[in-house]
Short mmCIF file of C-alpha atoms in Angstrom, two decimals:
data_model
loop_
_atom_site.label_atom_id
_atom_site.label_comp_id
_atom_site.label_asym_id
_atom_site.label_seq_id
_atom_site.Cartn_x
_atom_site.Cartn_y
_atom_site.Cartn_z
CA UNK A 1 0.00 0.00 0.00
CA UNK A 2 0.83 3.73 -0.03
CA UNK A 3 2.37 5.35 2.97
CA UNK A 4 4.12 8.30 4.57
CA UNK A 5 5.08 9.00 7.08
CA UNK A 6 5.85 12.21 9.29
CA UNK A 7 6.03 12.89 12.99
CA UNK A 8 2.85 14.00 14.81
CA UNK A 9 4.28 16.83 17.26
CA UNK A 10 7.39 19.02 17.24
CA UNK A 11 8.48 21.74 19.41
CA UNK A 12 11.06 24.13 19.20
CA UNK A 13 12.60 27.71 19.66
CA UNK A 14 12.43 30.64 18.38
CA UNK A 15 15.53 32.31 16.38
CA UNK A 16 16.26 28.05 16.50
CA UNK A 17 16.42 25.43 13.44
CA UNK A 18 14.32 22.52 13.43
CA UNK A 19 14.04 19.20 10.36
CA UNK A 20 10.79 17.98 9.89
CA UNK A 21 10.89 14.28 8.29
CA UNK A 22 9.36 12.79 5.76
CA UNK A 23 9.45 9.44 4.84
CA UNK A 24 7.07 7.55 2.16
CA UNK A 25 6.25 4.32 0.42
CA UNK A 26 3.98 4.88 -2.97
CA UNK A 27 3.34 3.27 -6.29
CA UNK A 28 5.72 5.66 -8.28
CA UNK A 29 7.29 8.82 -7.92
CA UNK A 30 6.88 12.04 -9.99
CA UNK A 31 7.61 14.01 -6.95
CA UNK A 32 7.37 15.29 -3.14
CA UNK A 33 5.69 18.76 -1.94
CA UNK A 34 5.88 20.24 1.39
CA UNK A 35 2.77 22.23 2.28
CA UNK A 36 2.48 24.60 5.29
CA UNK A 37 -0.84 25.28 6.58
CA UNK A 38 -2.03 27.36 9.91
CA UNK A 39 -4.89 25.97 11.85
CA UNK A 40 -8.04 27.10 10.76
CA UNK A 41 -7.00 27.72 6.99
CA UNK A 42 -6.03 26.37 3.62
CA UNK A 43 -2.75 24.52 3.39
CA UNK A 44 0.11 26.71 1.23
CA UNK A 45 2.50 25.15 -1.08
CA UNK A 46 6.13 25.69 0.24
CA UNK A 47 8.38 23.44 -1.90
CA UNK A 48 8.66 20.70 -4.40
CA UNK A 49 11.45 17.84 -5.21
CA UNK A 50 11.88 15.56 -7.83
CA UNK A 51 15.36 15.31 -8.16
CA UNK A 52 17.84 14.00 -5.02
CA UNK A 53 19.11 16.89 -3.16
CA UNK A 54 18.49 20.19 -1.49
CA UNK A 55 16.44 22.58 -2.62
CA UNK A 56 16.71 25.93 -0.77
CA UNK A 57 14.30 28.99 -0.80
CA UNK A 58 14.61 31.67 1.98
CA UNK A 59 14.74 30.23 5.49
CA UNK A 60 12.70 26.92 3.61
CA UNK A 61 14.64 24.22 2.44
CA UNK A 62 13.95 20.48 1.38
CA UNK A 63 16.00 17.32 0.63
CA UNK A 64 14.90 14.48 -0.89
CA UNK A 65 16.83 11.18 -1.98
CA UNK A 66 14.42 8.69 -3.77
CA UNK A 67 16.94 5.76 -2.96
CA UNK A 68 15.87 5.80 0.67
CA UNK A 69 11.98 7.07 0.14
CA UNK A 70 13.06 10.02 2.43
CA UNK A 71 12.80 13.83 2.42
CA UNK A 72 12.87 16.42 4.84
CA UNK A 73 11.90 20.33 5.69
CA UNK A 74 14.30 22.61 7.22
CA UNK A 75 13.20 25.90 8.83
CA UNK A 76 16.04 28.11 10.04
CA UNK A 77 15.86 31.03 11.81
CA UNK A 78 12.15 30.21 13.29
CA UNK A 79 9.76 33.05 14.09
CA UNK A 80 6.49 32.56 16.26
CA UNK A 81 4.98 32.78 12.57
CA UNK A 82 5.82 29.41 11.65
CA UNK A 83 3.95 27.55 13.96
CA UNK A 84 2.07 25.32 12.03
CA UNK A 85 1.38 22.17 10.33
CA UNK A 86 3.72 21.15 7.97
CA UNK A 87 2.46 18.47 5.51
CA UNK A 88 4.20 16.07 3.06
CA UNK A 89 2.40 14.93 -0.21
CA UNK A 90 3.93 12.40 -2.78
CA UNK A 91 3.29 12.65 -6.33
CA UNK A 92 2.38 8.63 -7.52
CA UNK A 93 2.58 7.31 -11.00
CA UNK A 94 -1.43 8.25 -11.40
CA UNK A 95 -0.47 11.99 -10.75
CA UNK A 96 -2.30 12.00 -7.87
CA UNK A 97 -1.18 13.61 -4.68
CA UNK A 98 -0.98 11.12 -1.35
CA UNK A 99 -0.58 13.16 1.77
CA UNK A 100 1.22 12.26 5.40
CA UNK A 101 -0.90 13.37 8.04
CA UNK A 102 1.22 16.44 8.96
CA UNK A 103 3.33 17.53 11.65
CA UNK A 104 2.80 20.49 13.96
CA UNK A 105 5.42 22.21 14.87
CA UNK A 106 4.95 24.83 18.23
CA UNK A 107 7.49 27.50 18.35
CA UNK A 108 8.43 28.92 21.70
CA UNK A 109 9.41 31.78 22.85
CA UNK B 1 -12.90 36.44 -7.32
CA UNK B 2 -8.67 35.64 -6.95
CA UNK B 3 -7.80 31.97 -7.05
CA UNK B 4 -10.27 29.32 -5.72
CA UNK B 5 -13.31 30.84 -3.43
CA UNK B 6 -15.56 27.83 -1.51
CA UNK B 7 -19.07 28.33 -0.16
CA UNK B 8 -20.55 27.91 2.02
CA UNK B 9 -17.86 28.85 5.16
CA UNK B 10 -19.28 26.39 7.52
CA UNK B 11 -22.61 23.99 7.66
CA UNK B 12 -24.64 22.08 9.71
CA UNK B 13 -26.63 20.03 8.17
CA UNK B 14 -29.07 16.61 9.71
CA UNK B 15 -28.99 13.21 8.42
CA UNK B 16 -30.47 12.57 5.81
CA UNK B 17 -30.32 15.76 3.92
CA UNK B 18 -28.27 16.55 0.71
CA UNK B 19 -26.06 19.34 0.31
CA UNK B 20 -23.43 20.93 -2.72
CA UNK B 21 -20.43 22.07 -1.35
CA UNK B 22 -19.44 24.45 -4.18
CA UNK B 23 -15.93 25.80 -5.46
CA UNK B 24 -15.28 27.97 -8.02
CA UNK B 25 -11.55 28.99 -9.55
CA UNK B 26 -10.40 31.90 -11.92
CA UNK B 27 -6.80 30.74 -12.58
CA UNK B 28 -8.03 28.77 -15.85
CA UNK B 29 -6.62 25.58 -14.42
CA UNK B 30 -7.62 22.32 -16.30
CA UNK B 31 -7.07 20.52 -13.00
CA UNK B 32 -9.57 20.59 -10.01
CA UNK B 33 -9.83 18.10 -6.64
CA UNK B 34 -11.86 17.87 -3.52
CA UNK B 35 -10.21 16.77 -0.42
CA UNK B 36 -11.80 15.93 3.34
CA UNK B 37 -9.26 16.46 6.67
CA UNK B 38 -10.03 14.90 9.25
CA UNK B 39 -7.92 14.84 12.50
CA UNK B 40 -4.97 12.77 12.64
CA UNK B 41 -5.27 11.88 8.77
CA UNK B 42 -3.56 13.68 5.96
CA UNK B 43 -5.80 14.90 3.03
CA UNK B 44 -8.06 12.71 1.80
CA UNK B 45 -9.42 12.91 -1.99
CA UNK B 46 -12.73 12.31 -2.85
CA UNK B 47 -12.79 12.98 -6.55
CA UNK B 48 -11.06 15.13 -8.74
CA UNK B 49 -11.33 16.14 -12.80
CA UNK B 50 -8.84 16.55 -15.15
CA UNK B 51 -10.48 18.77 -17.54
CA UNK B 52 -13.92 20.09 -18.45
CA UNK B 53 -15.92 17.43 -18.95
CA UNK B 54 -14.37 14.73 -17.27
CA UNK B 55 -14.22 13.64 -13.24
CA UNK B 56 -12.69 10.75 -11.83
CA UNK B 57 -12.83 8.61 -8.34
CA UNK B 58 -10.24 9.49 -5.34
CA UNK B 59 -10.09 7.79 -2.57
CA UNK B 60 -12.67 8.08 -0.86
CA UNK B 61 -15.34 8.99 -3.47
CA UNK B 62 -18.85 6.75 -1.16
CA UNK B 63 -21.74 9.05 -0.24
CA UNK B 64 -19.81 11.73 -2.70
CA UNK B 65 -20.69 12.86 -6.29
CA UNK B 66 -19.04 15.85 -8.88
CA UNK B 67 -19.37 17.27 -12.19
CA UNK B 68 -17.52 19.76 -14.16
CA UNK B 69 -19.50 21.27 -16.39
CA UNK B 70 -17.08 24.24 -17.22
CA UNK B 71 -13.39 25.10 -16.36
CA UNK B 72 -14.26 27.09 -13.37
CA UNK B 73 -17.01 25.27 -11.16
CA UNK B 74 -16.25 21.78 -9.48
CA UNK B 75 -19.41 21.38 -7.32
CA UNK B 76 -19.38 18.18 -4.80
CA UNK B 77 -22.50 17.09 -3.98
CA UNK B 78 -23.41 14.71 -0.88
CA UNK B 79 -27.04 12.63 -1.66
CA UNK B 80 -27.82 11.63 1.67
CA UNK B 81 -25.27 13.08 4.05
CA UNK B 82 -24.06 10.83 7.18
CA UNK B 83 -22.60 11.94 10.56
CA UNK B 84 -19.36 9.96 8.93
CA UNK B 85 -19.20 12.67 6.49
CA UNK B 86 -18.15 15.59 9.18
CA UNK B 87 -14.79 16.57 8.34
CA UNK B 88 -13.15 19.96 6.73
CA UNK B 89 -13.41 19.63 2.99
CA UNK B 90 -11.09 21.61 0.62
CA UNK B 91 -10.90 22.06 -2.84
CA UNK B 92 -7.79 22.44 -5.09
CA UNK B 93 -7.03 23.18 -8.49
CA UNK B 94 -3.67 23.21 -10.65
CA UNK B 95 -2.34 23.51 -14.04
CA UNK B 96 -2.09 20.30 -15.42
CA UNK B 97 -0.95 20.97 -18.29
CA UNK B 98 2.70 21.86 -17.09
CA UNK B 99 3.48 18.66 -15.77
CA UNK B 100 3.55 17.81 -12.15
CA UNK B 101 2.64 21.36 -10.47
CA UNK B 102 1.73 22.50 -7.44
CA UNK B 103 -2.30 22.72 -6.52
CA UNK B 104 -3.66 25.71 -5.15
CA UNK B 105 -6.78 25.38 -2.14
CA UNK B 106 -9.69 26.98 -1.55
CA UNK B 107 -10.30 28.71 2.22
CA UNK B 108 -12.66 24.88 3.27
CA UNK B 109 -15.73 24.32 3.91
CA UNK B 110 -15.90 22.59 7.37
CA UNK B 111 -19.28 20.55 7.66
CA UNK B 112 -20.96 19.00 10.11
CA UNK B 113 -23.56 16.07 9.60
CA UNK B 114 -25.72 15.64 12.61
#
């Protein structure tokens, strides 16, 4: 079957960096996206990998390596703003998008 | 209207009853979906259509029906809603066209079946 999978829960501090993991299992691969989305609201695209690597955009970046079904979200420099749910989504060979359940990250002061 | 509006807000709506859940985009995408979140489960999609004209089964497409009748409206309709069928319910759109692209959501409706 298809599966990712992502921590539920993850605090840290603010001005701090934290990695979110990802980690998936689908019937092909044409891609991984990172979505943030605040509670109460729409979730926001943030990033997307298809080739192994990091990506990097602002304080946002991802990694991905397809060998080992594995990405990961790296926030540097958190502010209070980025508390939120961070989801992972896997392209599959039907084009279809199949979503980990999110983690949400607190930020503390 | 700027990307993908959704109405109504919120709903509560008895057993029993049928409801359209209605979403409407301006960004010309070919591509539209409709996702439920529930707590503790990533998105779930119900159906989705690749183009005017054409809709196709998600995951979890029971209790659920869609048409796309035009480029802009994706309207999901529930026959006979069931409590089961509470849950925050988003629709997406994207470009299909371009290959594997990001979607862009709509604010949710968030619906409750009593």
């Amino acid at each position: 079957g298809q599966n990712i999978d992502q921590p539920t829960e993850m605090t840290a501090t603010e001005g701090a960096i934290v990695q979110i993991n990802c980690t998936y299992q689908t019937s092909g691969f044409n891609g991984l996206f990172w979505y943030q989305q605040h509670a109460g609201e729409a979730p926001t695209f943030l990033s997307y990998n298809v080739l192994d690597g990091l990506e990097e955009k602002g304080r946002f970046s991802s990694f991905l390596s397809r060998s080992k079904g594995y990405s990961y979200l790296l926030l540097k420099e958190l502010q209070m703003k980025d508390s939120a749910s961070y989801l992972c989504a896997v392209m599959d060979s039907n084009y279809q998008l199949i979503w980990g359940a999110g983690t949400k990250l607190i930020i503390k002061p | 209207i700027a990307g993908i509006t959704q109405a109504p807000t919120s709903q509560i709506l008895a057993a029993g009853r049928r409801m359209t859940l209605r979403c409407t985009q301006d960004m010309r995408h070919n591509a539209m979906y409709w996702y439920r979140q529930d707590l503790g489960l990533g998105l779930r999609l119900i159906h989705y259509s690749n183009t005017a004209g054409t809709t196709g089964k998600g995951e979890v497409p029971d209790g659920y029906s869609v048409s796309r009748a035009n480029t802009d409206d994706f309207p999901l309709t529930l026959a006979s809603a069931v409590p089961s069928q509470t849950s925050v319910y988003f629709c997406a759109s994207s470009d299909g066209d371009r290959g594997p692209t990001e979607q862009f959501f709509g604010p949710g409706t968030r619906l409750t079946v009593l």
